Each structure stands twice: as C-alpha cells, then as structure tokens.
Tab-separated table of C-alpha atoms in Angstrom:
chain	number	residue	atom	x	y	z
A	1	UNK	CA	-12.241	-7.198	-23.720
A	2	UNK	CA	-8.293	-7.041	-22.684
A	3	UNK	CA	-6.983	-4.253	-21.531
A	4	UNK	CA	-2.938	-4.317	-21.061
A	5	UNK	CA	0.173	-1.905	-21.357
A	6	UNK	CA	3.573	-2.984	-22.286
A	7	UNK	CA	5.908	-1.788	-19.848
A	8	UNK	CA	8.537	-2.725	-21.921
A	9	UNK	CA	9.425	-4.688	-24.197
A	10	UNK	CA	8.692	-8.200	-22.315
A	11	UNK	CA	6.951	-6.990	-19.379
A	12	UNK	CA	3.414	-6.221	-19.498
A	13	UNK	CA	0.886	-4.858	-16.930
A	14	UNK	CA	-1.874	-6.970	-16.908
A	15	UNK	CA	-4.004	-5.753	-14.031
A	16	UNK	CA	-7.236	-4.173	-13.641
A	17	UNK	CA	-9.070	-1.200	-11.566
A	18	UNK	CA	-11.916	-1.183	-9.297
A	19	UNK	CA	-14.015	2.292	-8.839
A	20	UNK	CA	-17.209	0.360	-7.636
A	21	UNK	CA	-15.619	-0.626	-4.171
A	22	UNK	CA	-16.426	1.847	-1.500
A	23	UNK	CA	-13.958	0.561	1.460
A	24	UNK	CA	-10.232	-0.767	0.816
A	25	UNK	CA	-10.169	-3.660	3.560
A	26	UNK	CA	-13.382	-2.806	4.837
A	27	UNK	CA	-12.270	-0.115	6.505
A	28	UNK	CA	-10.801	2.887	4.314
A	29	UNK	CA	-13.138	4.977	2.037
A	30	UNK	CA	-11.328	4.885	-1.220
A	31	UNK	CA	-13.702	7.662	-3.193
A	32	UNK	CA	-11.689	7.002	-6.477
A	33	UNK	CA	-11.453	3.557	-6.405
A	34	UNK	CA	-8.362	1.469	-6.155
A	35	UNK	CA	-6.153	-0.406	-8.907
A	36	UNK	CA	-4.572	-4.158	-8.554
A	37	UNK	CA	-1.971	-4.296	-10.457
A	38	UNK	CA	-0.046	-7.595	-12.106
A	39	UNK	CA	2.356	-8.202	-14.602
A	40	UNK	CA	3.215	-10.906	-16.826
A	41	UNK	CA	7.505	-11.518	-18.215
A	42	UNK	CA	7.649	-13.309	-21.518
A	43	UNK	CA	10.948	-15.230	-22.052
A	44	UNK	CA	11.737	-18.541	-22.910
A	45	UNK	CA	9.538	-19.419	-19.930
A	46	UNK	CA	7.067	-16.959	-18.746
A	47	UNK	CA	6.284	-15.714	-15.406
A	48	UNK	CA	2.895	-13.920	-13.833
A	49	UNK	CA	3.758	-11.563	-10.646
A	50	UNK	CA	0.665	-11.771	-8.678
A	51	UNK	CA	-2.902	-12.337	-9.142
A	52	UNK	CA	-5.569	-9.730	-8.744
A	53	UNK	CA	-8.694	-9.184	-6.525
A	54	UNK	CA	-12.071	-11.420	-7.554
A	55	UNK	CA	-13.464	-8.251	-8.764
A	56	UNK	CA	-11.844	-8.325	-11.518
A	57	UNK	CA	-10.805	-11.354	-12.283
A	58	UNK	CA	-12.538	-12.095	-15.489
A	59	UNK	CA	-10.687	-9.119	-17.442
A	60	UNK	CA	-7.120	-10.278	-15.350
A	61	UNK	CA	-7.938	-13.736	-17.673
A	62	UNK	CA	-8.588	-12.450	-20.441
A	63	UNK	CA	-5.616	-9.819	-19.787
A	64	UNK	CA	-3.050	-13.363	-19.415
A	65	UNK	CA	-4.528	-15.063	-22.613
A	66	UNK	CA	-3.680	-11.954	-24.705
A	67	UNK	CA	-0.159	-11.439	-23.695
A	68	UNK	CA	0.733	-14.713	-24.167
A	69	UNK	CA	-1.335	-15.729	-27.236
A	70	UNK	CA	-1.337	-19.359	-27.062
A	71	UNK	CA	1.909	-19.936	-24.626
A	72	UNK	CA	1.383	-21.622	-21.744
A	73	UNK	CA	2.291	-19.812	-18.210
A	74	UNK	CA	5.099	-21.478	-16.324
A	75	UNK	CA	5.306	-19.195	-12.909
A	76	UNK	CA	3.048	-17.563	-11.054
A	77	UNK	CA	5.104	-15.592	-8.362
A	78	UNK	CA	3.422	-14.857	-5.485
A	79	UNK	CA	5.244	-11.749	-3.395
A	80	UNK	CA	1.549	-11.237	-1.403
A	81	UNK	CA	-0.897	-13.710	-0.288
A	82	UNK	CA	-3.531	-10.991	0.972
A	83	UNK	CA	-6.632	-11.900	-0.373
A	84	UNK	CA	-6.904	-8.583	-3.219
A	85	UNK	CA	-3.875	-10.054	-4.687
A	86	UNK	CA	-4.288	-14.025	-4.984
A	87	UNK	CA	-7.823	-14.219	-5.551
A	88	UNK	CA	-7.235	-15.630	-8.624
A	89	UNK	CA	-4.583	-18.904	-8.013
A	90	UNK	CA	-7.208	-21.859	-8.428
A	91	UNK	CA	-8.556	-20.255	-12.157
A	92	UNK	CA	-4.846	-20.167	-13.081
A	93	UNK	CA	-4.229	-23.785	-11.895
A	94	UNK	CA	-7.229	-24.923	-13.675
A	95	UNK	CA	-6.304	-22.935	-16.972
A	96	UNK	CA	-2.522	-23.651	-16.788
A	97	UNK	CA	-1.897	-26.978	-15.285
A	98	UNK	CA	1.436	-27.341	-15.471
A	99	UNK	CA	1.761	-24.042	-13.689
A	100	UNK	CA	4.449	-24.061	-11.246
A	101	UNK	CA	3.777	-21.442	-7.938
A	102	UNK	CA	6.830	-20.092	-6.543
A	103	UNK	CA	6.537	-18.531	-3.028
A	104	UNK	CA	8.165	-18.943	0.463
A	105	UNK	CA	7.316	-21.367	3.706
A	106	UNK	CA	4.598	-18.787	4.721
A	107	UNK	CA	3.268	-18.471	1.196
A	108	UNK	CA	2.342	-21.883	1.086
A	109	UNK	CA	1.117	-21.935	4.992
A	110	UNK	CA	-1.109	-19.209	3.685
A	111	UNK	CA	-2.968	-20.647	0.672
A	112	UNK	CA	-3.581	-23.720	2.634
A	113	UNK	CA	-5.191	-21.373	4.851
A	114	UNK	CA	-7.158	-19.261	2.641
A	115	UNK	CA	-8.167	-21.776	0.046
A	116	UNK	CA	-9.463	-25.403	-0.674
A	117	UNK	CA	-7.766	-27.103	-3.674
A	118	UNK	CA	-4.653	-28.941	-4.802
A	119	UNK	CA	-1.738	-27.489	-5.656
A	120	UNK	CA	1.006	-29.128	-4.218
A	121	UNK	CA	2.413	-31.110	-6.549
A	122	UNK	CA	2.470	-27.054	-8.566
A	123	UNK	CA	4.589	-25.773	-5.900
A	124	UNK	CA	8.358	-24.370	-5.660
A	125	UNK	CA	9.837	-22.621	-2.436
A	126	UNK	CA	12.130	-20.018	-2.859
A	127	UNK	CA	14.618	-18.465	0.539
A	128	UNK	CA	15.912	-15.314	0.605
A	129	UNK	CA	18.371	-14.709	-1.824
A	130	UNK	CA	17.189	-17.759	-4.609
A	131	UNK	CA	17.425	-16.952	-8.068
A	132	UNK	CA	15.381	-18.411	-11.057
A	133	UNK	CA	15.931	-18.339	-14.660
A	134	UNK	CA	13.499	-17.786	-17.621
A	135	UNK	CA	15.959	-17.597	-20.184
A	136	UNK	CA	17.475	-13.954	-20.424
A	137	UNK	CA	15.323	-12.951	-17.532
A	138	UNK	CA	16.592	-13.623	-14.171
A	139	UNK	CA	14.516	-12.999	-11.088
A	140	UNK	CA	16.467	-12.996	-7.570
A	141	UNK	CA	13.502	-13.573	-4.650
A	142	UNK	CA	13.993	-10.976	-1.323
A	143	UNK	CA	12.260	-11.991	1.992
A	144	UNK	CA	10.599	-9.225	3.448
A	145	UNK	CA	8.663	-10.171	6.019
A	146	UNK	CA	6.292	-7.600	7.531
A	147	UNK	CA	6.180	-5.044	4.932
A	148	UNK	CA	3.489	-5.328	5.659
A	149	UNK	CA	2.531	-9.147	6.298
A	150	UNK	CA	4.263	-12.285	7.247
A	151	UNK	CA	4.738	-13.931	3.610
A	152	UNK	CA	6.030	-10.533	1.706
A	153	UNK	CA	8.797	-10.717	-0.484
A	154	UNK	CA	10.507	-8.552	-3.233
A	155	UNK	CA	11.041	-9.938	-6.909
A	156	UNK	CA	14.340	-8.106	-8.807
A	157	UNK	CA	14.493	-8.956	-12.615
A	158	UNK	CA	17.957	-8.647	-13.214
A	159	UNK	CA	18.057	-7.943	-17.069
A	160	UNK	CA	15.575	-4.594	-16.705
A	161	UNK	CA	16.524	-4.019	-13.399
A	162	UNK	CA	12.922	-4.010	-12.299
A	163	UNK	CA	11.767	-4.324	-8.882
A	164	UNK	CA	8.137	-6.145	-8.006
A	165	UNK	CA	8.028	-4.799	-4.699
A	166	UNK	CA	4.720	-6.027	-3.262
A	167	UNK	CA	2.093	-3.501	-1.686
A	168	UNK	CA	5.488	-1.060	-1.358
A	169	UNK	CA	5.234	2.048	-3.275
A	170	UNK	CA	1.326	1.537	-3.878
A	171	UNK	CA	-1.215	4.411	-3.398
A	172	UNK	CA	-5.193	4.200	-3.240
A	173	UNK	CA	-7.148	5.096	-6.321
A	174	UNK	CA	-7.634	3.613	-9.343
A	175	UNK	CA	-5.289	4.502	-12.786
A	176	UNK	CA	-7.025	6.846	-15.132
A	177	UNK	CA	-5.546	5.387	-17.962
A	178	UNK	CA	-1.787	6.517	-17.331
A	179	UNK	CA	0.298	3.648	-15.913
A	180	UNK	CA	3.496	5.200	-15.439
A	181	UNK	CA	4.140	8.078	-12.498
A	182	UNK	CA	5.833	10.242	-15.021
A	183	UNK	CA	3.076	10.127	-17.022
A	184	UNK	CA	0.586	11.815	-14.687
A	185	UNK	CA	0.968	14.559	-12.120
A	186	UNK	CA	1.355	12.346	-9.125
A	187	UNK	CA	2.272	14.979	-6.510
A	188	UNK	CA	-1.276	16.151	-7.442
A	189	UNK	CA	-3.123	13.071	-7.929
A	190	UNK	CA	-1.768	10.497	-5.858
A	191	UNK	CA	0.697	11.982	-3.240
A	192	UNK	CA	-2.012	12.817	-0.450
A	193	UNK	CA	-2.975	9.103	-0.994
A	194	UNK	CA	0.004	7.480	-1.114
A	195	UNK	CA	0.817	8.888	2.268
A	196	UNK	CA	-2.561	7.921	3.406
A	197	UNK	CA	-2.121	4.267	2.161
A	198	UNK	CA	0.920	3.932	3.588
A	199	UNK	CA	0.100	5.558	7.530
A	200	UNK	CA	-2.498	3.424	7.450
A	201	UNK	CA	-1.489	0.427	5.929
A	202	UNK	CA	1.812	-0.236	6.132
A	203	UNK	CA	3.055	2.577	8.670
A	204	UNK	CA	3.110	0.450	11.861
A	205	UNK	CA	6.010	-1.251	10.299
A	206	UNK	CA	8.644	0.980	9.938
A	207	UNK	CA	11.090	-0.543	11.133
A	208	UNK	CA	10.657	-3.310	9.156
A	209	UNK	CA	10.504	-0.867	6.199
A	210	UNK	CA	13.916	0.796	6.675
A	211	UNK	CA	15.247	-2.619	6.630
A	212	UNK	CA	13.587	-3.493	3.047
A	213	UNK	CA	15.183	-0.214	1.784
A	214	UNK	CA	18.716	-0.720	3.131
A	215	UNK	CA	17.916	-4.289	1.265
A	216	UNK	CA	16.801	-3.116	-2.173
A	217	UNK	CA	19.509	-0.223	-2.540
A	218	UNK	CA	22.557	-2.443	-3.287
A	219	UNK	CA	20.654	-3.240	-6.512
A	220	UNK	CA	20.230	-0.758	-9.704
A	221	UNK	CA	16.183	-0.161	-9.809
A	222	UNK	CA	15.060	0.843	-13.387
A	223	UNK	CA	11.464	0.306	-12.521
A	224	UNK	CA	9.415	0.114	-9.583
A	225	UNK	CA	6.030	-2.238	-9.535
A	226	UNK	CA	4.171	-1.797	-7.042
A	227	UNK	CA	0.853	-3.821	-6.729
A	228	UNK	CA	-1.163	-1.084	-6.344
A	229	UNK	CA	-0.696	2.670	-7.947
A	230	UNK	CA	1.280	3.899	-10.600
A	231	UNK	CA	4.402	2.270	-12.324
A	232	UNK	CA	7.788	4.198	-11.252
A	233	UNK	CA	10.253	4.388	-14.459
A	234	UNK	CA	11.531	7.951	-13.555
A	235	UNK	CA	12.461	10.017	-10.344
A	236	UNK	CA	12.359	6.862	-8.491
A	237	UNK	CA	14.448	8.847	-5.355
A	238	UNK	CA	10.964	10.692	-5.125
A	239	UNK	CA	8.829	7.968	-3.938
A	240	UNK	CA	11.844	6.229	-2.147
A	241	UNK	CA	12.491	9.111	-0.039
A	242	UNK	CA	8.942	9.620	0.723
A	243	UNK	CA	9.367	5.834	2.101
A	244	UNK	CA	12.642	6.500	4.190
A	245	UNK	CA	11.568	9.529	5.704
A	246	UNK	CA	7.424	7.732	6.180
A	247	UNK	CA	9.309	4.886	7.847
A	248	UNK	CA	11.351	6.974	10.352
A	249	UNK	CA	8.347	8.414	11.527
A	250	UNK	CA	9.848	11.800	10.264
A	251	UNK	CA	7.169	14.775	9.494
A	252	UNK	CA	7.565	16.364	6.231
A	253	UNK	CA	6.529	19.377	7.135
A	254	UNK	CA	6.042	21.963	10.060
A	255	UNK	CA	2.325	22.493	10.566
A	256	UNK	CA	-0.184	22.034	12.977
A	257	UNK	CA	-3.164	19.047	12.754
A	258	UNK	CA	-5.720	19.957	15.278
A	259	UNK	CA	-8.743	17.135	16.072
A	260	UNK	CA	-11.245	17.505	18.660
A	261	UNK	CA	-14.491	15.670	19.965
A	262	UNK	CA	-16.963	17.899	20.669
A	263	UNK	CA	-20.993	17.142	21.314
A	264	UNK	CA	-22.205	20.439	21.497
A	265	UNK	CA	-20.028	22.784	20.187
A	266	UNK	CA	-17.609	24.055	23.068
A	267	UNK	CA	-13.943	21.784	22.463
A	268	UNK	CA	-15.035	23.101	18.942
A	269	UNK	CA	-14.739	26.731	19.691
A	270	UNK	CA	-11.920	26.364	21.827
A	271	UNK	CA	-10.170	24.401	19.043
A	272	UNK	CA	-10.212	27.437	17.144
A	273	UNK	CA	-9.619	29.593	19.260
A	274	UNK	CA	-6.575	28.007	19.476
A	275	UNK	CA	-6.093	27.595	15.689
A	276	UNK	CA	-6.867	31.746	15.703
A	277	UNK	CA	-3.943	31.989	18.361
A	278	UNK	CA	-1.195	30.387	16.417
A	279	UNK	CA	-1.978	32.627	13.300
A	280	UNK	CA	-1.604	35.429	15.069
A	281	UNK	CA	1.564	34.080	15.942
A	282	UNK	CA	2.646	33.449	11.886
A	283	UNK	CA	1.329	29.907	11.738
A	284	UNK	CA	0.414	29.402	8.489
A	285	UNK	CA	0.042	25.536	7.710
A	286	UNK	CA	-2.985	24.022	9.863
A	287	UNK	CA	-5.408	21.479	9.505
A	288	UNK	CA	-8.791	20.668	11.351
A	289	UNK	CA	-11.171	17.345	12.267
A	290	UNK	CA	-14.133	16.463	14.003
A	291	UNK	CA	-13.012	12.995	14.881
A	292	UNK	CA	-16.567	12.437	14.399
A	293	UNK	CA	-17.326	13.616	11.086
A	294	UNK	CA	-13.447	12.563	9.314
A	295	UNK	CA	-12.626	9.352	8.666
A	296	UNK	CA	-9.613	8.458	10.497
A	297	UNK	CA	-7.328	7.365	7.873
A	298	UNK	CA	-7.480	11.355	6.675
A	299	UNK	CA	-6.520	12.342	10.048
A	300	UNK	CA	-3.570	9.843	10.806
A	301	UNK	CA	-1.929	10.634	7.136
A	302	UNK	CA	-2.327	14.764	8.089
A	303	UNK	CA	-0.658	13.654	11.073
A	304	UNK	CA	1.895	11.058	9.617
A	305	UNK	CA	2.728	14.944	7.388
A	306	UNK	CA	3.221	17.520	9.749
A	307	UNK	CA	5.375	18.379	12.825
A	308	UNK	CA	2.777	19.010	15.244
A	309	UNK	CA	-0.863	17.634	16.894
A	310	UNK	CA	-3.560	19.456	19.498
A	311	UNK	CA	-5.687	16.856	20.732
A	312	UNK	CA	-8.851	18.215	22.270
A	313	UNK	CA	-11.640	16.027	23.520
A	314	UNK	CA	-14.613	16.175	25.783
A	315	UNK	CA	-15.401	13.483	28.235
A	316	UNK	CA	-17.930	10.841	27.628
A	317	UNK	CA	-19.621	8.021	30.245
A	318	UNK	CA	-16.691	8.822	32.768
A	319	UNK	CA	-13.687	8.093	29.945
A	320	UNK	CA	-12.493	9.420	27.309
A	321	UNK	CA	-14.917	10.985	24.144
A	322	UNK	CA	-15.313	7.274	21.744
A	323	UNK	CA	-13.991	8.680	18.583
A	324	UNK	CA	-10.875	10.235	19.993
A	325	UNK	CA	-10.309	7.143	22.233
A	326	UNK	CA	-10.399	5.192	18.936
A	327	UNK	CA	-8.056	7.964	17.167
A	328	UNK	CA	-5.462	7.779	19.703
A	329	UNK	CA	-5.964	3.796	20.238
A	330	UNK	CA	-4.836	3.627	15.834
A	331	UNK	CA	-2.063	6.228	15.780
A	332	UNK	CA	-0.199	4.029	19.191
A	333	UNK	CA	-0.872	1.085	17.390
A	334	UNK	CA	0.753	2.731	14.049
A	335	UNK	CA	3.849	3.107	16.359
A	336	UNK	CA	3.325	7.135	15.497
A	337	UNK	CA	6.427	9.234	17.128
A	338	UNK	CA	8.686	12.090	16.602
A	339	UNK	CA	5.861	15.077	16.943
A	340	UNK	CA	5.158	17.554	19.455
A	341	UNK	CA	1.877	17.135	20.825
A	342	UNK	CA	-0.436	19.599	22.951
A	343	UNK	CA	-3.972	18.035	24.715
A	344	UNK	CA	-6.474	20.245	25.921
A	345	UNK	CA	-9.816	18.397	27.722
A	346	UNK	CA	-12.513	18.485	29.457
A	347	UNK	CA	-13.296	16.636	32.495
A	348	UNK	CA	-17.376	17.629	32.742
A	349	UNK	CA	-18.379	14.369	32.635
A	350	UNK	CA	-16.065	12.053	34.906
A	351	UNK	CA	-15.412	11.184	38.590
C-alpha cells in the first residue's frame, strides 16, 4: 500500500521509514529508526530526487506508480550516491526505460562502482551551475562536493523555491507521521539528533559546509528537503543557523561534558568529584559518560553542544585506556575545535 504526502501542489514526498534497523552505517544506534526521504515533481516532464534504501524499496515503487498514475518518469536526479539513497536505480531503469539519470562526473564514477548494469546510454551530466527544464519547473544543479561525500550536489526548483539539499538538514529517526518541521515539536523530538547526525556524520566537513551555505543564500529557500528528517517550510533560519554555527565548530552553549575510563571505579569518583566542585562553584549545565558504557556518537554531539570537556582516563597495557583512545582518535578526526579542555589521568599502569 502507498503511502505519500503532497508537499505542494506538484511536489510529493514519496519516501519511506525504517524503525527495524538498529545501526545507521553500521555504526550509530538509531533507537527510533531513521527515515529516507524522496520526492517526485510533476510537470510537463517529471522528475524523481533520489532513490531510497533497499529496505524499503518495494513501498518507494509503489509510492512512484501512485503519484504519477500512468506517466512515465523522465529524471531521476541523483544529489547522493551513498548506498541508503540509490539503492533503488536498476528497478527504476527496468520500470522506466526511457529514464534519463542526471548526476555529475563523480555520480557516474560512482554507480559504475557500486553497481553492475547498463545505464549509459540513460545518462545526462550536469556542472555546477546547469539548469534543466520540466516545463514550469526549473531545477538549477549546485556542486557540493564533500558535504559530506565526493558526488554531493544541491537541486534548487526555481518556481517553489525549494531546495533538495542532499543529507544537509537531515536528522536520525524515523517520521511519526508529520512530514513537515512545523508540524511537530522538533526542538523536542529531533534537535538532540539532528546535532548528533550531523557531529557525526557530516561534522568533519565544516569547512566545506560554510561554503555550501554562503552558496545556497543568494537564492530565496521556500522549502528545505533534506533526505533524511523532517521537511522545512517554516523558520528555516532555525535549522540554518544551527548549520552555520555546527560548521564553525562554535558551542551553543556554556556547559561542561565530562567522560572518563575507569576499570574499577577510581577516575569515576574523581570525575565527580570534580563535577561536585564546579557546582559548588554555580555550574549548572553538566553532562557525564563512561566511554565504556555510551556510545560515542552521544558523547561527540554533547561535546559538538557545549563550551567545555574534562577528559579523565586510566591507563591501560602501557597507553592510553581503549575507549578513550578511540574517543579522542573520532573527535580529531571530526576536526573538533574551539572548546576549553581539562585532562586529568592516571599513569598506574605505564613505563
């Protein structure tokens, strides 16, 4: 059984969720699931943004054949080749076979990669900056390259002002039923893991994200799609700001994270010990981990929030304690900066 929403009055959300899937990537714990989202344009040609994870690709088909109701699809866009969003290009090509795939160089490179069937004589490249018409829709293609892989770009429909913007904006956890941010409490429901999703996913490229925002603000944005979390129709500044201040590494607010390692109790103590010592001193705003019990993600998007980090870690085989070695080895990698930091240690067990 389909299962759309009309975004308006020619766009339509034609995705899916997934609540079964334990891990996003394999590596994240996503306890309340995660959503892909697509979205199909009818015009006087019609164009599909995306695909959707294998998961769910038998309610994405049935999804297309609704919304179109006999027309044939014309475009499939393709702004992300990761696997959770393309899953479903060879079932379209069989279904639609005049279908015409418009992506970049590395979009191309990338399904050659991933996948084993013919499509090239289905193919159309688009630069930065091409434009192509589907009547009184007109979509204008944005290269943005590492936000956050090699292939990304940004789709703008030009009549609704809409912006497809990849796995920008996106959140973990699956839509309960509302598809629009306004619609829903998201400061409640979605904030904590839309900060998580992006420290962890896409937070090693900030850089590369300041550049997509400078890119998308000379352009009116109506509507935000993001290929994962809710639609943005209202109070876009919200979200975007999150994403300026996210990328700049900035902390949103002044607090204290503190993570330890501890085997047998003592870094654990002295951790709050600590923690006791700056509420005495009017610190209100703290947060705790065991880097052994917490799954990192949660502890680099407390981090990614506020203004300050205590490491404290025992030693282990003459190094550092393994789950704090790992902690610190993600959050360098994430290109983490701007916070004050205090370490306390042990050195028990080294030379």
């Amino acid at each position: 059984m389909h299962c759309v929403q009309r975004i308006s009055d020619n766009i339509y959300w034609v995705g899916g969720n997934d609540r079964r899937l334990e891990r996003f990537e394999n590596m994240f714990p996503i306890p309340d699931g995660v959503c892909y989202n697509s979205y199909l344009i009818l015009d006087e040609k019609t164009a599909l943004m995306d695909t959707v994870d294998i998961s769910i690709g038998r309610l994405f088909i049935e999804n297309i054949a609704h919304v179109l109701n006999g027309r044939k699809l014309d475009y499939l866009i393709i702004n992300h080749m990761e696997p959770d969003h393309c899953a479903n290009i060879e079932e379209l090509l069989k279904r639609y076979p005049d279908i015409k795939i418009v992506g970049n160089k590395k979009t191309f490179q990338f399904i050659s990669q991933f996948y084993d069937f013919e499509y090239c004589n289905n193919t159309l490249e688009v630069k930065d900056g091409d434009t192509l018409s589907l009547g009184s829709h007109n979509l204008k293609f944005m290269a943005m390259p590492m936000v956050h892989w090699p292939e990304v770009m940004f789709t703008y429909e030009e009549k609704e002002k809409v912006l497809f913007a990849a796995d920008a904006f996106g959140t973990f956890g699956a839509l309960a039923g509302n598809l629009f941010s306004d619609d829903t409490d998201f400061e409640n429901h979605y904030l904590n893991e839309a900060r998580r999703y992006f420290a962890n996913i896409i937070g090693k490229y900030g850089p590369q994200v300041q550049t997509a925002l400078k890119k998308v603000s000379q352009y009116e944005i109506k509507i935000i799609c993001s290929l994962h979390g809710p639609v943005w129709r209202e109070n876009l500044s919200y979200i975007i700001d999150k994403y300026d201040k996210w990328s700049r590494y900035e902390p949103e607010k002044k607090g204290v994270v503190l993570v330890y390692a501890s085997m047998y109790g003592n870094m654990e103590n002295t951790m709050n010990v600590i923690a006791g010592k700056l509420a005495q001193k009017g610190i209100k705003d703290m947060r705790m981990y065991d880097v052994s019990k917490t799954h990192p993600s949660y502890i680099v998007a407390d981090i990614w929030k506020y203004s300050h980090v205590i490491f404290g870690s025992v030693t282990y085989n003459l190094g550092l304690y393994y789950g704090m070695e790992s902690l610190l080895h993600e959050l360098k990698a994430l290109n983490l900066q701007n916070r004050k930091v205090g370490l306390v240690g042990s050195g028990t067990w080294s030379p």
